[in-house]
Short mmCIF file of C-alpha atoms in Angstrom, two decimals:
data_model
loop_
_atom_site.label_atom_id
_atom_site.label_comp_id
_atom_site.label_asym_id
_atom_site.label_seq_id
_atom_site.Cartn_x
_atom_site.Cartn_y
_atom_site.Cartn_z
CA GLU A 1 -63.55 174.73 157.66
CA ALA A 2 -66.96 172.76 157.92
CA GLY A 3 -68.24 171.45 154.58
CA VAL A 4 -71.37 171.66 152.73
CA THR A 5 -74.27 169.97 154.88
CA GLN A 6 -77.87 168.89 153.96
CA PHE A 7 -80.78 168.08 156.10
CA PRO A 8 -82.27 165.12 156.03
CA SER A 9 -79.83 163.12 154.84
CA HIS A 10 -82.63 160.60 153.79
CA SER A 11 -86.85 160.92 153.49
CA VAL A 12 -89.63 158.80 152.81
CA ILE A 13 -92.47 160.38 151.63
CA GLU A 14 -95.62 159.47 149.52
CA LYS A 15 -96.96 161.49 146.09
CA GLY A 16 -98.53 164.22 146.62
CA GLN A 17 -97.19 165.57 150.06
CA THR A 18 -94.22 168.59 150.57
CA VAL A 19 -91.24 168.19 151.31
CA THR A 20 -88.15 170.76 152.12
CA LEU A 21 -84.69 169.47 151.72
CA ARG A 22 -82.12 172.31 153.17
CA CYS A 23 -78.74 173.25 152.65
CA ASP A 24 -75.79 174.87 154.11
CA PRO A 25 -73.17 175.59 152.08
CA ILE A 26 -69.67 176.91 153.66
CA SER A 27 -69.63 180.03 155.08
CA GLY A 28 -68.39 182.44 153.02
CA HIS A 29 -69.12 181.16 149.82
CA ASP A 30 -71.71 183.00 147.39
CA ASN A 31 -72.01 180.64 144.86
CA LEU A 32 -74.91 177.60 145.76
CA TYR A 33 -76.10 174.82 143.29
CA TRP A 34 -78.32 172.25 143.55
CA TYR A 35 -77.99 169.15 141.31
CA ARG A 36 -80.45 166.38 141.23
CA ARG A 37 -79.33 162.29 140.54
CA VAL A 38 -82.15 160.20 139.50
CA MET A 39 -81.41 156.92 139.84
CA GLY A 40 -79.01 155.03 137.81
CA LYS A 41 -78.76 158.95 135.75
CA GLU A 42 -76.65 161.60 135.61
CA ILE A 43 -76.02 163.78 137.92
CA LYS A 44 -78.22 167.02 136.75
CA PHE A 45 -77.95 170.88 137.36
CA LEU A 46 -81.19 172.26 138.64
CA LEU A 47 -80.04 175.73 140.05
CA HIS A 48 -77.54 178.59 140.86
CA PHE A 49 -77.62 180.99 143.66
CA VAL A 50 -75.63 183.98 143.46
CA LYS A 51 -76.46 185.07 147.16
CA GLU A 52 -79.81 185.25 148.10
CA SER A 53 -80.58 185.99 143.70
CA LYS A 54 -80.80 183.14 141.32
CA GLN A 55 -78.64 183.71 138.48
CA ASP A 56 -79.73 180.22 136.58
CA GLU A 57 -82.75 178.47 137.11
CA SER A 58 -83.36 176.70 133.99
CA GLY A 59 -82.97 172.87 135.17
CA MET A 60 -85.63 173.69 137.50
CA PRO A 61 -87.67 170.60 136.52
CA ASN A 62 -91.44 173.23 136.66
CA ASN A 63 -93.01 174.94 139.05
CA ARG A 64 -93.45 172.22 141.96
CA PHE A 65 -89.88 173.17 142.30
CA LEU A 66 -89.46 175.99 144.14
CA ALA A 67 -85.64 177.18 145.76
CA GLU A 68 -85.32 179.74 148.42
CA ARG A 69 -82.29 181.52 149.99
CA THR A 70 -82.97 184.23 151.96
CA GLY A 71 -80.26 185.64 153.34
CA GLY A 72 -78.23 184.20 151.07
CA THR A 73 -77.06 181.75 153.58
CA TYR A 74 -78.73 178.31 153.49
CA SER A 75 -80.75 177.49 151.10
CA THR A 76 -84.19 175.31 150.78
CA LEU A 77 -85.75 173.00 147.56
CA LYS A 78 -89.02 172.64 147.70
CA VAL A 79 -91.48 169.98 146.27
CA GLN A 80 -94.64 170.43 146.78
CA PRO A 81 -96.72 168.26 145.68
CA ALA A 82 -94.31 165.58 145.03
CA GLU A 83 -94.98 162.63 142.15
CA LEU A 84 -92.96 159.37 141.87
CA GLU A 85 -90.22 160.66 139.75
CA ASP A 86 -88.92 162.92 141.70
CA SER A 87 -86.81 160.71 143.44
CA GLY A 88 -83.58 160.86 143.45
CA VAL A 89 -80.67 162.09 145.33
CA TYR A 90 -79.96 165.99 145.66
CA PHE A 91 -77.12 167.71 146.12
CA CYS A 92 -76.07 171.38 146.83
CA ALA A 93 -72.82 172.48 146.05
CA SER A 94 -70.69 176.26 147.10
CA SER A 95 -68.16 177.88 146.26
CA ARG A 96 -66.22 181.46 147.02
CA VAL A 97 -65.73 182.62 143.41
CA ARG A 98 -67.38 181.48 140.24
CA SER A 99 -64.75 180.00 138.83
CA SER A 100 -63.53 177.84 141.68
CA PRO A 101 -64.15 174.01 142.14
CA LEU A 102 -67.01 173.00 144.12
CA HIS A 103 -67.68 171.84 147.85
CA PHE A 104 -70.31 168.98 147.21
CA GLY A 105 -72.43 167.71 150.10
CA ASN A 106 -73.74 164.85 150.73
CA GLY A 107 -76.64 165.02 149.27
CA THR A 108 -80.01 164.31 149.91
CA ARG A 109 -82.04 160.64 149.38
CA LEU A 110 -85.47 161.42 148.56
CA THR A 111 -88.02 158.35 148.14
CA VAL A 112 -91.67 159.38 147.14
CA THR A 113 -93.60 155.85 146.90
CA ALA B 1 -77.08 170.69 124.01
CA GLN B 2 -74.11 169.77 125.27
CA SER B 3 -73.99 166.46 126.81
CA VAL B 4 -71.38 163.49 128.54
CA SER B 5 -70.79 159.84 127.89
CA GLN B 6 -68.89 158.01 130.25
CA HIS B 7 -68.86 154.96 128.33
CA ASN B 8 -67.37 151.89 130.70
CA HIS B 9 -70.43 151.82 133.89
CA HIS B 10 -68.52 149.16 136.24
CA VAL B 11 -65.31 148.52 136.14
CA ILE B 12 -63.66 146.02 138.59
CA LEU B 13 -60.02 145.58 138.64
CA SER B 14 -57.78 143.15 141.07
CA GLU B 15 -55.05 145.76 142.52
CA ALA B 16 -52.17 147.15 140.78
CA ALA B 17 -53.81 146.93 137.46
CA SER B 18 -53.94 150.27 135.27
CA LEU B 19 -57.11 152.12 134.54
CA GLU B 20 -58.40 154.10 132.19
CA LEU B 21 -62.35 155.53 131.98
CA GLY B 22 -63.55 156.97 128.90
CA CYS B 23 -65.02 160.20 129.24
CA ASN B 24 -66.42 162.15 125.32
CA TYR B 25 -68.19 165.61 125.55
CA SER B 26 -70.13 167.73 123.28
CA TYR B 27 -69.85 170.81 122.55
CA GLY B 28 -67.84 173.38 120.07
CA GLY B 29 -66.67 175.94 122.08
CA THR B 30 -63.94 176.19 125.07
CA VAL B 31 -64.86 174.25 127.82
CA ASN B 32 -63.44 173.27 131.75
CA LEU B 33 -63.00 169.96 132.40
CA PHE B 34 -63.24 167.88 135.74
CA TRP B 35 -62.96 165.23 137.27
CA TYR B 36 -65.04 163.89 140.43
CA VAL B 37 -65.43 161.06 142.82
CA GLN B 38 -67.33 160.13 145.54
CA TYR B 39 -65.83 157.40 148.10
CA PRO B 40 -68.46 154.83 150.07
CA GLY B 41 -70.53 156.81 152.07
CA GLN B 42 -68.91 160.01 151.18
CA HIS B 43 -69.03 163.76 149.52
CA LEU B 44 -68.23 163.63 145.57
CA GLN B 45 -65.01 165.74 145.55
CA LEU B 46 -62.63 166.77 142.87
CA LEU B 47 -60.34 164.54 141.84
CA LEU B 48 -58.80 167.03 138.65
CA LYS B 49 -59.23 169.69 136.69
CA TYR B 50 -58.27 171.27 133.44
CA PHE B 51 -59.13 175.17 132.10
CA SER B 52 -56.51 174.92 130.18
CA GLY B 53 -52.53 174.85 129.43
CA ASP B 54 -50.88 171.66 129.75
CA PRO B 55 -53.21 169.17 128.26
CA LEU B 56 -51.98 166.32 130.94
CA VAL B 57 -53.36 167.33 133.71
CA LYS B 58 -52.28 165.54 137.50
CA GLY B 59 -54.86 165.35 140.46
CA ILE B 60 -54.99 164.08 143.52
CA LYS B 61 -53.82 160.20 144.83
CA GLY B 62 -52.41 159.38 141.34
CA PHE B 63 -54.53 160.34 138.72
CA GLU B 64 -54.11 162.23 135.68
CA ALA B 65 -56.35 162.91 132.59
CA GLU B 66 -55.61 164.00 129.45
CA PHE B 67 -57.64 166.53 127.32
CA ILE B 68 -57.72 165.57 123.65
CA LYS B 69 -59.39 168.50 122.35
CA SER B 70 -60.07 166.88 118.64
CA LYS B 71 -61.76 163.53 120.19
CA PHE B 72 -63.17 166.07 122.53
CA SER B 73 -62.51 163.27 125.19
CA PHE B 74 -60.97 164.12 128.64
CA ASN B 75 -60.25 160.21 129.97
CA LEU B 76 -58.76 159.80 133.42
CA ARG B 77 -56.23 157.30 133.87
CA LYS B 78 -54.07 155.76 136.74
CA PRO B 79 -51.25 152.75 136.72
CA SER B 80 -51.54 150.91 139.63
CA VAL B 81 -55.19 150.96 141.23
CA GLN B 82 -55.36 150.05 145.11
CA TRP B 83 -58.79 149.02 146.96
CA SER B 84 -58.78 152.06 148.57
CA ASP B 85 -59.87 153.59 144.93
CA THR B 86 -63.26 151.59 145.18
CA ALA B 87 -65.32 154.65 143.98
CA GLU B 88 -67.65 155.75 141.45
CA TYR B 89 -65.98 158.75 139.24
CA PHE B 90 -68.14 160.89 137.59
CA CYS B 91 -66.60 162.92 134.68
CA ALA B 92 -67.15 167.03 133.90
CA VAL B 93 -67.39 169.99 131.91
CA ASN B 94 -69.01 173.59 132.00
CA ALA B 95 -68.95 175.65 128.63
CA HIS B 96 -66.11 179.04 128.97
CA ASN B 97 -69.23 181.40 129.41
CA THR B 98 -71.03 179.84 132.25
CA ASP B 99 -71.13 177.89 135.66
CA LYS B 100 -73.33 174.89 135.00
CA LEU B 101 -72.11 171.47 134.99
CA ILE B 102 -72.84 168.96 132.78
CA PHE B 103 -71.80 165.87 134.45
CA GLY B 104 -71.63 162.28 132.81
CA THR B 105 -74.46 159.48 134.26
CA GLY B 106 -70.75 158.40 136.07
CA THR B 107 -68.47 154.79 136.56
CA ARG B 108 -68.79 152.78 139.11
CA LEU B 109 -65.02 151.22 140.25
CA GLN B 110 -64.84 148.13 142.25
CA VAL B 111 -60.88 146.99 142.97
CA PHE B 112 -60.82 143.93 144.33
CA PRO B 113 -57.49 142.92 146.53
#
């Protein structure tokens, strides 16, 4: 089966600009997660979708971040406007059922200058 | 709040040396424990997991981890490392009633031939 794919793999933007990250989970996986790793720190949970519904968005840093999963398939994470501290690697993961291990994508490396 | 500590940030070993990576967590309730690995240029993948039962867990590629409840620890071990084990290793935990994974900061392992 195809794995979790994320696009783009790298993005360099200026402070104040907007960026949209995309995640395509494994087909049939209802659960989709976004995580972020800021340089040298731990990987932190951002939010969890079950199909198209936000199950837990307690990790979203602030209202500059907007995640969507229309139709319960792929998801987007938009950062608007981007700030310097948003730089990091954004990981997406999916799972078929809630208790099963997560399958991660390769991540999107975001650099805000 | 839950947290995960990985004491070794960077470990350098020669092939055939034994490996032990420390992981401690803080959470008073029942937890699920994981070790993930990220090989250079690849996505995060599950190495092993503990949900319940035998506290000594065997994973892929000869890795094992032991859950010691009294010490809140889940250390990763391998008797004899190989050059191909060069990667970054992440310990993670989630409470039984949540899907949110809490990660440690990661340990970068370099194995020299």
